[in-house]
PDB file of C-alpha atoms in Angstrom:
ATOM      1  CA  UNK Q   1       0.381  24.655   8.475  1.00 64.00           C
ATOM      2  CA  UNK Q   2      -0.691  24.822  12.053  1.00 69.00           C
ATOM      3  CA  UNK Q   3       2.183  25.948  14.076  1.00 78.00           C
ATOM      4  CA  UNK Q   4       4.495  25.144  11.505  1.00 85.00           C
ATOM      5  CA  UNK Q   5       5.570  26.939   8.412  1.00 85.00           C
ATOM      6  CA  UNK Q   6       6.410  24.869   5.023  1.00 93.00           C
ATOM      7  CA  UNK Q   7       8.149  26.944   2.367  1.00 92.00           C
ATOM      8  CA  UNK Q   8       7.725  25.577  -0.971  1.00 95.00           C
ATOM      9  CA  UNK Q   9      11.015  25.112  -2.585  1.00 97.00           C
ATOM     10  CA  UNK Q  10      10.659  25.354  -7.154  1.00 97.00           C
ATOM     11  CA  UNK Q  11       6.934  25.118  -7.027  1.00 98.00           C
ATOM     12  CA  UNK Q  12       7.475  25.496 -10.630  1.00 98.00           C
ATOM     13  CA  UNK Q  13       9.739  22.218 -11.204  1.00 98.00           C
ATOM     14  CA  UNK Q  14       7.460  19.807 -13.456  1.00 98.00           C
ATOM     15  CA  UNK Q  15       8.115  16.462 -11.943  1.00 99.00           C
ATOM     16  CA  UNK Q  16       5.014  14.827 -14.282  1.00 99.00           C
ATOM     17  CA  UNK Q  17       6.365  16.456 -18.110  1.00 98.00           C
ATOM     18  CA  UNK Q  18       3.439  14.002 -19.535  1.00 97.00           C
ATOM     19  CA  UNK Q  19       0.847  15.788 -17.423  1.00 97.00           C
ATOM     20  CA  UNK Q  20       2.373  18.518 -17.010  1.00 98.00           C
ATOM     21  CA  UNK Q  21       2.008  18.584 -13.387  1.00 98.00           C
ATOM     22  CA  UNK Q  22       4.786  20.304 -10.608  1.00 98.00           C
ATOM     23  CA  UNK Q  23       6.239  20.371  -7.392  1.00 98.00           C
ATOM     24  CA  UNK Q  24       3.642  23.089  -6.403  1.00 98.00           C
ATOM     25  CA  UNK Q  25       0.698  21.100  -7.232  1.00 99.00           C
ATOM     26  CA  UNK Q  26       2.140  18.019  -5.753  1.00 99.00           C
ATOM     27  CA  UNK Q  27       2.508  19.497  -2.152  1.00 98.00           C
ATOM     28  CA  UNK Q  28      -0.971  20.950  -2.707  1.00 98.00           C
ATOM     29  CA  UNK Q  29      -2.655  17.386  -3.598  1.00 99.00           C
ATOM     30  CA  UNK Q  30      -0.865  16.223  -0.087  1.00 99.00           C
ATOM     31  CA  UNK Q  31      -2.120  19.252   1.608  1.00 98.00           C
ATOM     32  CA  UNK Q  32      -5.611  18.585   0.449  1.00 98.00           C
ATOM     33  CA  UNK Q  33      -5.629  14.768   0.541  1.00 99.00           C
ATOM     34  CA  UNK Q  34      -4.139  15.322   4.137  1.00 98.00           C
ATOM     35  CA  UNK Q  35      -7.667  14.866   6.418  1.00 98.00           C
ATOM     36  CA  UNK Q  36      -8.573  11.501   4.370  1.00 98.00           C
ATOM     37  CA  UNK Q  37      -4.895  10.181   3.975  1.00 99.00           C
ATOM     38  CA  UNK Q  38      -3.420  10.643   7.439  1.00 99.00           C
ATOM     39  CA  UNK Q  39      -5.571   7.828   9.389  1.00 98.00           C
ATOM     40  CA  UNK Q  40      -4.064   5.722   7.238  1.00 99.00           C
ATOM     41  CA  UNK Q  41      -0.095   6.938   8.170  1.00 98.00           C
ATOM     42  CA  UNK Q  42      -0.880   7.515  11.429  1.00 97.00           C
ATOM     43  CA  UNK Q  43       1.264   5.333  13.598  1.00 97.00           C
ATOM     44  CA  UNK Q  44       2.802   3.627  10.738  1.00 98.00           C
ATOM     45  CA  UNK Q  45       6.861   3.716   9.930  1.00 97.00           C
ATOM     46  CA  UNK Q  46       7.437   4.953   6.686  1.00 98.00           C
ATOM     47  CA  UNK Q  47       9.554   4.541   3.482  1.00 98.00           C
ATOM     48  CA  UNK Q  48       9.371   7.274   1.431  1.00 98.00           C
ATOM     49  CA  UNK Q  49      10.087   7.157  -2.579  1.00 99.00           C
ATOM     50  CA  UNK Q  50      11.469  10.432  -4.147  1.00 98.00           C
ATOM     51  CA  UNK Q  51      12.173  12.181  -7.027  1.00 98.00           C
ATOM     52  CA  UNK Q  52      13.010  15.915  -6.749  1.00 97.00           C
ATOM     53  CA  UNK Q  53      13.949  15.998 -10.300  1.00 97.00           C
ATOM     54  CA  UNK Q  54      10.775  14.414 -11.585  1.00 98.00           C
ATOM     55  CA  UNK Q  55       9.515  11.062 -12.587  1.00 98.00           C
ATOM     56  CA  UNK Q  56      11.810  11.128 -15.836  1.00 97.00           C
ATOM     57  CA  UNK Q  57      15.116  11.902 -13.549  1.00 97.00           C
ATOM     58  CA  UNK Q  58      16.341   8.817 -11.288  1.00 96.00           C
ATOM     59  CA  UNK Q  59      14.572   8.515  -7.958  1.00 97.00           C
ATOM     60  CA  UNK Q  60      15.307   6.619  -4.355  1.00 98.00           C
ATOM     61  CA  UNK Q  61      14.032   5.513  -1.234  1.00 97.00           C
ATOM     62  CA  UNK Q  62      14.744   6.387   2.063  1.00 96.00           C
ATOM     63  CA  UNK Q  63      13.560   4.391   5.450  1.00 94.00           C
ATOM     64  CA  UNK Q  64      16.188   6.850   8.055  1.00 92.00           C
ATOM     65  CA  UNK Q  65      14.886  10.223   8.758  1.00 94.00           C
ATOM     66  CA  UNK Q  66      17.934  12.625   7.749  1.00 92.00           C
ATOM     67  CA  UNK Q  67      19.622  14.402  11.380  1.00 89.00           C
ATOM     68  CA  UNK Q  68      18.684  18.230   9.360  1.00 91.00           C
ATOM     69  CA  UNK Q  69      14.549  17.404   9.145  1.00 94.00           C
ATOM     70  CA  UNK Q  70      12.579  19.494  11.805  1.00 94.00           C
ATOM     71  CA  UNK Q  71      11.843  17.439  14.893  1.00 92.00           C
ATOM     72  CA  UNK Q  72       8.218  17.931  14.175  1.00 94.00           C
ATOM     73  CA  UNK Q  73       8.235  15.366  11.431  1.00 94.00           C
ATOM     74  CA  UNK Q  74       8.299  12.654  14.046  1.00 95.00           C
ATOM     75  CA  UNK Q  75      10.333   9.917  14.050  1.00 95.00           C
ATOM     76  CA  UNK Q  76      10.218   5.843  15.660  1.00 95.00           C
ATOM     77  CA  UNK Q  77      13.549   3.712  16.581  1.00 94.00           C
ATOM     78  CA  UNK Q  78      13.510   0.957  14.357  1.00 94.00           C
ATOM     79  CA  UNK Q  79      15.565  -2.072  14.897  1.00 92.00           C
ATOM     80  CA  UNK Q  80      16.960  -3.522  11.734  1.00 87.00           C
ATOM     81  CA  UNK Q  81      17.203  -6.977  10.979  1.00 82.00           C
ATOM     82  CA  UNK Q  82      20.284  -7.210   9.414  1.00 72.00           C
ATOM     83  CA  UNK Q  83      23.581  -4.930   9.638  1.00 62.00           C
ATOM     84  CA  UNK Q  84      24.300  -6.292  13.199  1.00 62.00           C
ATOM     85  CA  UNK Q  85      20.791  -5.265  14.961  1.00 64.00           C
ATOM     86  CA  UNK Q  86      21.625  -1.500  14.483  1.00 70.00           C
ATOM     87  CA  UNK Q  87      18.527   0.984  14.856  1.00 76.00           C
ATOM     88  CA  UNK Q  88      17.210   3.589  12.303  1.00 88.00           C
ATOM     89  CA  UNK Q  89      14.933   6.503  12.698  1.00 93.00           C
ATOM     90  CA  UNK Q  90      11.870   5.854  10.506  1.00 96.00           C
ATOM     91  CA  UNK Q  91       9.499   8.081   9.283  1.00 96.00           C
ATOM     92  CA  UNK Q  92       6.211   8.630  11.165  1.00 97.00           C
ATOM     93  CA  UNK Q  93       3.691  10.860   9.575  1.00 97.00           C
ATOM     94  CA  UNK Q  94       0.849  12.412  12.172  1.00 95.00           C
ATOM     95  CA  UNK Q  95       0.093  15.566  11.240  1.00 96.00           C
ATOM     96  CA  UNK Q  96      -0.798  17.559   7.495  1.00 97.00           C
ATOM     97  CA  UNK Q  97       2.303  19.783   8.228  1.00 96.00           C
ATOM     98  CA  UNK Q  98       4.663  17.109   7.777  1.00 97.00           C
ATOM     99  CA  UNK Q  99       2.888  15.222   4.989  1.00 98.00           C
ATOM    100  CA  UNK Q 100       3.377  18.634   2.848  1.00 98.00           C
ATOM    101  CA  UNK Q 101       7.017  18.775   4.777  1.00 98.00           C
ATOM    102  CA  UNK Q 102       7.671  15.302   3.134  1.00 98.00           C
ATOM    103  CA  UNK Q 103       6.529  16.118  -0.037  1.00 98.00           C
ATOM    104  CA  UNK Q 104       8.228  19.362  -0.407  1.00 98.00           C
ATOM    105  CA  UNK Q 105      11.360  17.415  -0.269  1.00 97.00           C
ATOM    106  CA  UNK Q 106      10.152  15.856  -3.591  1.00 98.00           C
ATOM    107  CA  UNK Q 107       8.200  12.514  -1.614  1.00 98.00           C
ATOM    108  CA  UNK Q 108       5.841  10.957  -4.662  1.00 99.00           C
ATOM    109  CA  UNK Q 109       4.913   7.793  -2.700  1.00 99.00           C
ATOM    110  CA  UNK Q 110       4.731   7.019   0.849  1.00 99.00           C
ATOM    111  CA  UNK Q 111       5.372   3.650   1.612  1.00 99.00           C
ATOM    112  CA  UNK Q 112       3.764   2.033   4.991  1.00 98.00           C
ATOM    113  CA  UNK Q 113       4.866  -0.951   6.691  1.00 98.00           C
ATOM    114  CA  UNK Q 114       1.160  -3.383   7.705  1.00 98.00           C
ATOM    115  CA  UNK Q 115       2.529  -3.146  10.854  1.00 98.00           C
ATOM    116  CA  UNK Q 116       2.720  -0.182  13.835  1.00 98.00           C
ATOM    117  CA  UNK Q 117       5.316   1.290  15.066  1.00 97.00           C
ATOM    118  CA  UNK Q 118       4.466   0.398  18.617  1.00 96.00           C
ATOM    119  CA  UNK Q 119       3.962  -3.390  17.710  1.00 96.00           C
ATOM    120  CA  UNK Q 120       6.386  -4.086  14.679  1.00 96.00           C
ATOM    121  CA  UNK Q 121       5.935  -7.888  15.152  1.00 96.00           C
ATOM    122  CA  UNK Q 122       2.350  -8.020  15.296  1.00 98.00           C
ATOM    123  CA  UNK Q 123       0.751  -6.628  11.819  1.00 98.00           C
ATOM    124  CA  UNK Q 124      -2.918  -5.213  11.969  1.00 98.00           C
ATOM    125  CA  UNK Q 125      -2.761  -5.950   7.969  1.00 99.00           C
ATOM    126  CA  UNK Q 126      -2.419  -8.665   6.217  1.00 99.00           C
ATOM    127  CA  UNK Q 127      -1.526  -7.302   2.568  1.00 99.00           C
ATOM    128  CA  UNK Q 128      -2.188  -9.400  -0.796  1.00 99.00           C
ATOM    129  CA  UNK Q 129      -0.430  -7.461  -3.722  1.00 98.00           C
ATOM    130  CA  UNK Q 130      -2.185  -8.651  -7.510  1.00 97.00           C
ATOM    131  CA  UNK Q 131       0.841  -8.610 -10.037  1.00 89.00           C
ATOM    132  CA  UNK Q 132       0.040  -8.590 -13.672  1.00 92.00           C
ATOM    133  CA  UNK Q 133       2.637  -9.239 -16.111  1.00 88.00           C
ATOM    134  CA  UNK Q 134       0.410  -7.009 -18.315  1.00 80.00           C
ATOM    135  CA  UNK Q 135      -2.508  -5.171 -18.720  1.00 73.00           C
ATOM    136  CA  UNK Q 136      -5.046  -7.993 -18.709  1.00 86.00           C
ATOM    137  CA  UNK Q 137      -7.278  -6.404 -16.721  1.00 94.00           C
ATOM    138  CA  UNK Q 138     -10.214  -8.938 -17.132  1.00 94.00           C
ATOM    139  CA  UNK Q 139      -8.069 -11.168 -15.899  1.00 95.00           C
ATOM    140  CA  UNK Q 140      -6.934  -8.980 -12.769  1.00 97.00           C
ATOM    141  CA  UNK Q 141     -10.313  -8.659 -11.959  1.00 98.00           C
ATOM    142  CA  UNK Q 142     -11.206 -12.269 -11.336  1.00 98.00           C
ATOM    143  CA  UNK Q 143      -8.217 -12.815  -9.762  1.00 98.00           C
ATOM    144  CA  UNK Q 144      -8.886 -10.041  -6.802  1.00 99.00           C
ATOM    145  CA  UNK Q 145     -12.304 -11.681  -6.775  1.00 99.00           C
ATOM    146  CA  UNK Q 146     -11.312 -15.121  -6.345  1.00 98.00           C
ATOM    147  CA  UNK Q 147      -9.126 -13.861  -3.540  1.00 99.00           C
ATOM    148  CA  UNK Q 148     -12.100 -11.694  -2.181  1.00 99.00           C
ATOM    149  CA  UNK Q 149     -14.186 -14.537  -1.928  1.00 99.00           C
ATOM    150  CA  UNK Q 150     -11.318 -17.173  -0.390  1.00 99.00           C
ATOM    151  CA  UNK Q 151     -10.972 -14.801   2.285  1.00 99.00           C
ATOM    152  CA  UNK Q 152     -14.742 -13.663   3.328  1.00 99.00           C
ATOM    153  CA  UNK Q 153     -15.092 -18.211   3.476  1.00 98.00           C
ATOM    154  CA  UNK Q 154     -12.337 -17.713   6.279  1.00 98.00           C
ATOM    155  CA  UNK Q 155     -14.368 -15.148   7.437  1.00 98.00           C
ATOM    156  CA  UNK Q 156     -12.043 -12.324   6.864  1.00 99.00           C
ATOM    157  CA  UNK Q 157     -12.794  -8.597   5.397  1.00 99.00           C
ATOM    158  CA  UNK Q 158     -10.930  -7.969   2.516  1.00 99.00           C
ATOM    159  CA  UNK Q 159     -10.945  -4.153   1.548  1.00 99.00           C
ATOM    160  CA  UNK Q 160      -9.408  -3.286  -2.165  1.00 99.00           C
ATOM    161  CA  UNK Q 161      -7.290  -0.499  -3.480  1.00 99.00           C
ATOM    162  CA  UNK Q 162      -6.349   0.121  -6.866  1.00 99.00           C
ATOM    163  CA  UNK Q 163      -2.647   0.263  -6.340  1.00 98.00           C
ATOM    164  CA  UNK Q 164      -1.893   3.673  -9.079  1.00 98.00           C
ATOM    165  CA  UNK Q 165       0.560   0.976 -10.734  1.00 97.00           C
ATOM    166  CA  UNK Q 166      -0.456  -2.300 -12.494  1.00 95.00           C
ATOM    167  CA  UNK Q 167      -2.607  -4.205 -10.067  1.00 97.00           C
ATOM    168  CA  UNK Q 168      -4.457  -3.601  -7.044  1.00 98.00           C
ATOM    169  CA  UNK Q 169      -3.949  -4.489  -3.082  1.00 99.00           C
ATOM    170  CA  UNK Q 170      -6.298  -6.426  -1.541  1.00 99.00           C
ATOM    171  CA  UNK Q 171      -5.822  -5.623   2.133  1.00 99.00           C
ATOM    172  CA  UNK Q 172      -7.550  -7.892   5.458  1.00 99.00           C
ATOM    173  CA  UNK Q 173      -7.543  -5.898   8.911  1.00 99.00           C
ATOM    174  CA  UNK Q 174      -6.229  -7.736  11.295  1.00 99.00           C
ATOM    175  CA  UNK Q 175      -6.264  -7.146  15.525  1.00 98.00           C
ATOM    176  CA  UNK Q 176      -2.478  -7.562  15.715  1.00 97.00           C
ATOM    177  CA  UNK Q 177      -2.442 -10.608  17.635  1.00 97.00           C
ATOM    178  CA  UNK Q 178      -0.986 -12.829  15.526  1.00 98.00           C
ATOM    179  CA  UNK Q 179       2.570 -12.522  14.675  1.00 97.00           C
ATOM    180  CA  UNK Q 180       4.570 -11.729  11.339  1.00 97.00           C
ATOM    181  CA  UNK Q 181       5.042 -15.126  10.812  1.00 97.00           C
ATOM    182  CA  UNK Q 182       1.619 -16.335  11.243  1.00 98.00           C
ATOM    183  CA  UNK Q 183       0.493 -13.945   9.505  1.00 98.00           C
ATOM    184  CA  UNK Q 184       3.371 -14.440   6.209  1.00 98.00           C
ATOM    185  CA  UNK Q 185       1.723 -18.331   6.396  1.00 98.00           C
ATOM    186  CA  UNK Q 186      -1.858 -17.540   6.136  1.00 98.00           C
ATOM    187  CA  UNK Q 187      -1.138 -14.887   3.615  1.00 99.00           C
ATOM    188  CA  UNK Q 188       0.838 -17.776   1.726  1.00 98.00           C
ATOM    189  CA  UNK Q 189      -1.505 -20.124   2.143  1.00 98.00           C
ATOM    190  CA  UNK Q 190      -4.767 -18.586   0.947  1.00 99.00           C
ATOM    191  CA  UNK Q 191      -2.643 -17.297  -2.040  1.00 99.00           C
ATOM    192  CA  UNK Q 192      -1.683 -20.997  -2.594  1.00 98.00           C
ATOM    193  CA  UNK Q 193      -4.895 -22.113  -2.285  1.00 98.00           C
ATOM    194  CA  UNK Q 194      -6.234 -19.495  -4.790  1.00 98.00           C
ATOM    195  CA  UNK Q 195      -4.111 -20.057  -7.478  1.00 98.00           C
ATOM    196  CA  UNK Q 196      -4.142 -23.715  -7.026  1.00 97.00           C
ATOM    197  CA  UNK Q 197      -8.227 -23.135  -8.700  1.00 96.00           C
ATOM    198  CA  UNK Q 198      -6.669 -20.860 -11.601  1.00 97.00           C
ATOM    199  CA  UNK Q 199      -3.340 -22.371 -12.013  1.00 97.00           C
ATOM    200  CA  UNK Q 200      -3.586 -21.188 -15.527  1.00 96.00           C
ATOM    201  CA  UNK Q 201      -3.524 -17.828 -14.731  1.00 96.00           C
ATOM    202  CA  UNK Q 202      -2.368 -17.061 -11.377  1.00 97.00           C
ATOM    203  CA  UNK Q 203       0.753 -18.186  -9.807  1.00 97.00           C
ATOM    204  CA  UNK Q 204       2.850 -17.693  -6.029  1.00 97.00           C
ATOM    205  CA  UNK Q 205       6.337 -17.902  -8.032  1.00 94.00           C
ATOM    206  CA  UNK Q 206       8.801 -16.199  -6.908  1.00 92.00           C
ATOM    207  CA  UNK Q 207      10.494 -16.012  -9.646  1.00 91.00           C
ATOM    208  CA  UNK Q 208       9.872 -14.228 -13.111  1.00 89.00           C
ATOM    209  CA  UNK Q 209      11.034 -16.354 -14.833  1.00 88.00           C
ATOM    210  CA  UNK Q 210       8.775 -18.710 -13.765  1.00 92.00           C
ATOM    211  CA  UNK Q 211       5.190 -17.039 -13.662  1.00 94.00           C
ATOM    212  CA  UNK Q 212       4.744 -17.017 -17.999  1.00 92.00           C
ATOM    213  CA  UNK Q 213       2.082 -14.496 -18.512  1.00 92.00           C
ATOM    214  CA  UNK Q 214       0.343 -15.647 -15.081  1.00 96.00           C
ATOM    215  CA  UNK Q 215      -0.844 -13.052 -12.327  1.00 97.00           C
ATOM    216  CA  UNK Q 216       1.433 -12.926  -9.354  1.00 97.00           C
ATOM    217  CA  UNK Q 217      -0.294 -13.075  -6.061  1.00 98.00           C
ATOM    218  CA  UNK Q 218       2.365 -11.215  -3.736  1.00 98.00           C
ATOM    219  CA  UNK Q 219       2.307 -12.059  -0.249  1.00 98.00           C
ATOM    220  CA  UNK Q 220       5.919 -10.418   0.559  1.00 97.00           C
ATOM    221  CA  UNK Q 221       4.442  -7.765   2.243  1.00 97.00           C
ATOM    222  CA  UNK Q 222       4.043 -10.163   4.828  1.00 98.00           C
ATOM    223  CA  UNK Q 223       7.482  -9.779   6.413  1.00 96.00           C
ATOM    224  CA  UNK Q 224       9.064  -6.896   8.784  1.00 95.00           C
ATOM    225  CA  UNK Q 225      10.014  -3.954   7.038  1.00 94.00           C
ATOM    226  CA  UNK Q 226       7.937  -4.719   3.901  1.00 96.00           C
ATOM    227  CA  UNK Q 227       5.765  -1.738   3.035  1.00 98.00           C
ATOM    228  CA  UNK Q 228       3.084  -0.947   0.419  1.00 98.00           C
ATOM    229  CA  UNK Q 229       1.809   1.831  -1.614  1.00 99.00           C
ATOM    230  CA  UNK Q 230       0.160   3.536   0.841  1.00 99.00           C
ATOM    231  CA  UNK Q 231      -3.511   4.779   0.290  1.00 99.00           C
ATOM    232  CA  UNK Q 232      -3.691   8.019  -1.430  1.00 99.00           C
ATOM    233  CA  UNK Q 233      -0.434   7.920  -2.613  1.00 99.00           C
ATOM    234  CA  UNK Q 234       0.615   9.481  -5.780  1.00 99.00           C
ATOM    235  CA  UNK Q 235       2.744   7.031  -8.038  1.00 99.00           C
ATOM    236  CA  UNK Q 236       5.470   7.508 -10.026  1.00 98.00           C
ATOM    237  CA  UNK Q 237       4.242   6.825 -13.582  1.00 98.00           C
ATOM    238  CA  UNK Q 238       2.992   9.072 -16.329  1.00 98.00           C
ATOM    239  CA  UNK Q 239      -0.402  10.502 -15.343  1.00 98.00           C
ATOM    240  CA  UNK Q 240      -0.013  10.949 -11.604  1.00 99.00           C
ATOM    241  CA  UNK Q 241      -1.848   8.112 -10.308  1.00 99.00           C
ATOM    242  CA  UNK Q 242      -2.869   7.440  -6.891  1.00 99.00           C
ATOM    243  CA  UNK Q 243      -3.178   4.380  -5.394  1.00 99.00           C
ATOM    244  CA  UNK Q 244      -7.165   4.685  -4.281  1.00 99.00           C
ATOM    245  CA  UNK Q 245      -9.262   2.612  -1.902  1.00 99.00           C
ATOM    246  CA  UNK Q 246     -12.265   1.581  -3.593  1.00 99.00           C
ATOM    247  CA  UNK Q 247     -15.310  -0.319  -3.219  1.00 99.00           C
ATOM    248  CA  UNK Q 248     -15.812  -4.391  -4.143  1.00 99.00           C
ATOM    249  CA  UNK Q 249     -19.049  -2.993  -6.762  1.00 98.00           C
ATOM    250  CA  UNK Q 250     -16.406  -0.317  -7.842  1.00 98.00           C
ATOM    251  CA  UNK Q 251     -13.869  -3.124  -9.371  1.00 98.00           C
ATOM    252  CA  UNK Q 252     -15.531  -3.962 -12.458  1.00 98.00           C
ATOM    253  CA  UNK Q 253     -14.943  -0.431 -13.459  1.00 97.00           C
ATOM    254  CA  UNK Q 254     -11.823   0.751 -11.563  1.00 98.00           C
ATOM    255  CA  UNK Q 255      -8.450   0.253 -13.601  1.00 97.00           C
ATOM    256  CA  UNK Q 256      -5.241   0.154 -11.490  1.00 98.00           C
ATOM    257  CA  UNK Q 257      -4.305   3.752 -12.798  1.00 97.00           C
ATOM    258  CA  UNK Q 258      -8.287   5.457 -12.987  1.00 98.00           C
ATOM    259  CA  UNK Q 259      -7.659   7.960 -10.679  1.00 99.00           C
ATOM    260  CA  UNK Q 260      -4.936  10.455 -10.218  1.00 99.00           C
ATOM    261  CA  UNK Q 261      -3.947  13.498  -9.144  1.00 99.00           C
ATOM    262  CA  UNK Q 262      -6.543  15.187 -11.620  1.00 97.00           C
ATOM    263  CA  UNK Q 263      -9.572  13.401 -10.697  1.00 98.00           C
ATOM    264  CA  UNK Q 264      -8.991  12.306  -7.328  1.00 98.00           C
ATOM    265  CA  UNK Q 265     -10.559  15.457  -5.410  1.00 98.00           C
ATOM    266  CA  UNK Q 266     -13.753  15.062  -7.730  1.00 98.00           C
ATOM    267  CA  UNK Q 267     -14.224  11.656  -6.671  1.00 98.00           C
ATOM    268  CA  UNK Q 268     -13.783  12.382  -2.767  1.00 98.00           C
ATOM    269  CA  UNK Q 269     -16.154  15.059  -3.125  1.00 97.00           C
ATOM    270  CA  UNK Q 270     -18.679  12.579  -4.141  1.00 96.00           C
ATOM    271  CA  UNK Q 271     -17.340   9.627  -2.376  1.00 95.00           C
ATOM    272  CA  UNK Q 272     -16.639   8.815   1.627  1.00 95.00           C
ATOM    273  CA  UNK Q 273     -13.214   7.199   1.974  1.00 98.00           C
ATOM    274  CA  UNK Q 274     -14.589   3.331   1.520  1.00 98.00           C
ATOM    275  CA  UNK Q 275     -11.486   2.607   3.883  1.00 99.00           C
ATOM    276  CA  UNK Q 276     -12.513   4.848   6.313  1.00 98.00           C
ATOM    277  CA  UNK Q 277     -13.871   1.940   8.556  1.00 98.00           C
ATOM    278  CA  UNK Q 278     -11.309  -0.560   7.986  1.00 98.00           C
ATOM    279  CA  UNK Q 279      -9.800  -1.273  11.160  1.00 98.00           C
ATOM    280  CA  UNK Q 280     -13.625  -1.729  13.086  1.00 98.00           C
ATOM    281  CA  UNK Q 281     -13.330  -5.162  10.923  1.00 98.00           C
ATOM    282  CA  UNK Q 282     -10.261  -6.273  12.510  1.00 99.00           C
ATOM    283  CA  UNK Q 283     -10.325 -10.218  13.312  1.00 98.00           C
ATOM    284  CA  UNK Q 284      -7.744 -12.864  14.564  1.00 97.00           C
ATOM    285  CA  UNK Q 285      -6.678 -15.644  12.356  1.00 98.00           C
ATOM    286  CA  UNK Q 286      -6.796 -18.501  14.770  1.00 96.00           C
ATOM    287  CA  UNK Q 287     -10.110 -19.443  13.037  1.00 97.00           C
ATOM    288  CA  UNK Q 288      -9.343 -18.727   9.487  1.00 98.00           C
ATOM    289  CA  UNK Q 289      -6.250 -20.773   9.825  1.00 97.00           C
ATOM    290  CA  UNK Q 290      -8.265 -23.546  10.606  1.00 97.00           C
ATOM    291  CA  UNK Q 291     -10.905 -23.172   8.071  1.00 97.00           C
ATOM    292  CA  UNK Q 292      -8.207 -22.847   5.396  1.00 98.00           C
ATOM    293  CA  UNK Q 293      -6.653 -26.304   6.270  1.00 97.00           C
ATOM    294  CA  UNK Q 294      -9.926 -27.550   6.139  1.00 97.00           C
ATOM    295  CA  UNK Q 295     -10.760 -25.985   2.740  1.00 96.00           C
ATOM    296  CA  UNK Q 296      -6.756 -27.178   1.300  1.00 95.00           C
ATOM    297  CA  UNK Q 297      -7.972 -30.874   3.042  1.00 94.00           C
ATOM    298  CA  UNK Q 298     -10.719 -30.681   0.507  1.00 92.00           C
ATOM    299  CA  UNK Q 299      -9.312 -29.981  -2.169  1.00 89.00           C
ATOM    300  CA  UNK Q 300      -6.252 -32.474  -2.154  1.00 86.00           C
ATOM    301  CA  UNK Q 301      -9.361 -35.192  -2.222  1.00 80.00           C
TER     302      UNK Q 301
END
């Protein structure tokens, strides 16, 4: 692809047996996906999920780009947090030759971090991940709603994804001014806030154990080296789902899992990428952190 050749390796392997779909038409989804997926890569370190052997074989991550990859599937020095400050060589993605690269070494998901690699402590994302305990769907729906409109009163843009799993991102661009840890506290505290109206249903517990049958509003993506599902990405669950940006009118009858490998390219070809604008939305949060203390000050009356 472009100056670079990509041999697919057991185009034949079926890494979907429900679906029936293989390696070959796995690198060919990323190949065709790669003009509408990339801008959202681009710039972004990387943690990539595979499974060579298919979804019903084990699969594993990997955040450090292996010494044998091509030095055209480029590469960012990473500080780590932990393990005494040492630095790993994460996974950029720029260019369609290395997205099919990536997959042809049996990539299903790619994983992006809300922040750049250029400005890891300042994310230009601020990521809300819906958790159901199960497939209440109704129920997921108001909850990405209540959270939509929390955040357009702090005058925020929230943009929605199904997330190809069991829930759906809701994602707020942000102009990377504000550091991680700002950033973790809003994201905390508008999911606070938000469940503190539903408590019945929606819950910030950390634990399992104690969220019941209550939706999880996620805000650990908030933190360095967290990633999500990036858009586009194929999942690894029967059916090939892709996580999918869609629009707000588009929720009511979006499930998590709607589209997928299958369907996808039909509804691009009717569609514009509704997250192709995303980042010309991009706002501080010195003002919504006020507003929010004003709106919790309210509510504690």
């Amino acid at each position: 692809m472009g100056d670079h050749v990509v041999e697919v390796t057991h185009p034949d392997r079926v890494l979907f047996p429900d679906a029936g779909i293989t390696k070959g038409e796995v690198v060919d989804y990323y190949r065709r996906v790669a003009e509408v997926m990339l801008p959202h890569l681009r710039g972004r370190p990387l943690m990539l999920q595979r499974f060579p052997r298919g979804i019903d074989a084990s699969g594993f991550y990997m955040k450090d780009v292996p010494d044998h990859f091509p030095d055209w599937v480029h590469t960012a020095a990473i500080p780590r947090r932990e393990r005494g400050g040492t630095i790993e060589q994460a996974f950029l993605c720029d260019q369609p030759a290395a997205l099919v690269y990536l997959a042809n070494q049996g990539t299903l998901t790619f994983h992006v971090w809300p922040t750049r690699a250029d400005r890891l402590d300042t994310p230009d994302l601020m990521v809300f991940d819906l958790d159901p305990p199960d497939g209440d769907v109704t129920s997921l729906r108001d909850a990405a709603r209540s959270l939509r409109d929390v955040l357009q009163e702090l005058s925020l843009v929230p943009f929605l994804q199904t997330s190809g799993s069991k829930g759906y991102h809701v994602v707020v661009p942000l102009d990377g001014t504000t550091d991680l840890d700002a950033v973790r506290d809003v994201a905390r505290g508008v999911a606070e806030y938000v469940a503190g109206h539903d408590p019945d249903r929606l819950t910030t517990a950390q634990r399992k154990s104690k969220r019941g049958d209550r939706i999880f509003i996620d805000t650990n993506r908030n933190a360095y080296a967290q990633t999500f599902a990036a858009p586009y990405a194929i999942r690894a669950r029967p059916g090939a789902p892709v996580a999918t940006p869609i629009d707000w009118h588009e929720l009511g009858r979006a499930e998590p899992t709607s589209y997928t490998v299958g369907n996808l390219f039909r509804r691009l070809g009717q569609k514009h990428d509704p997250w192709a604008d995303l980042h010309e939305h991009a706002t501080g949060l010195d003002n919504a952190r006020g507003r929010l203390a004003e709106l919790v000050e309210a509510a504690a009356r």
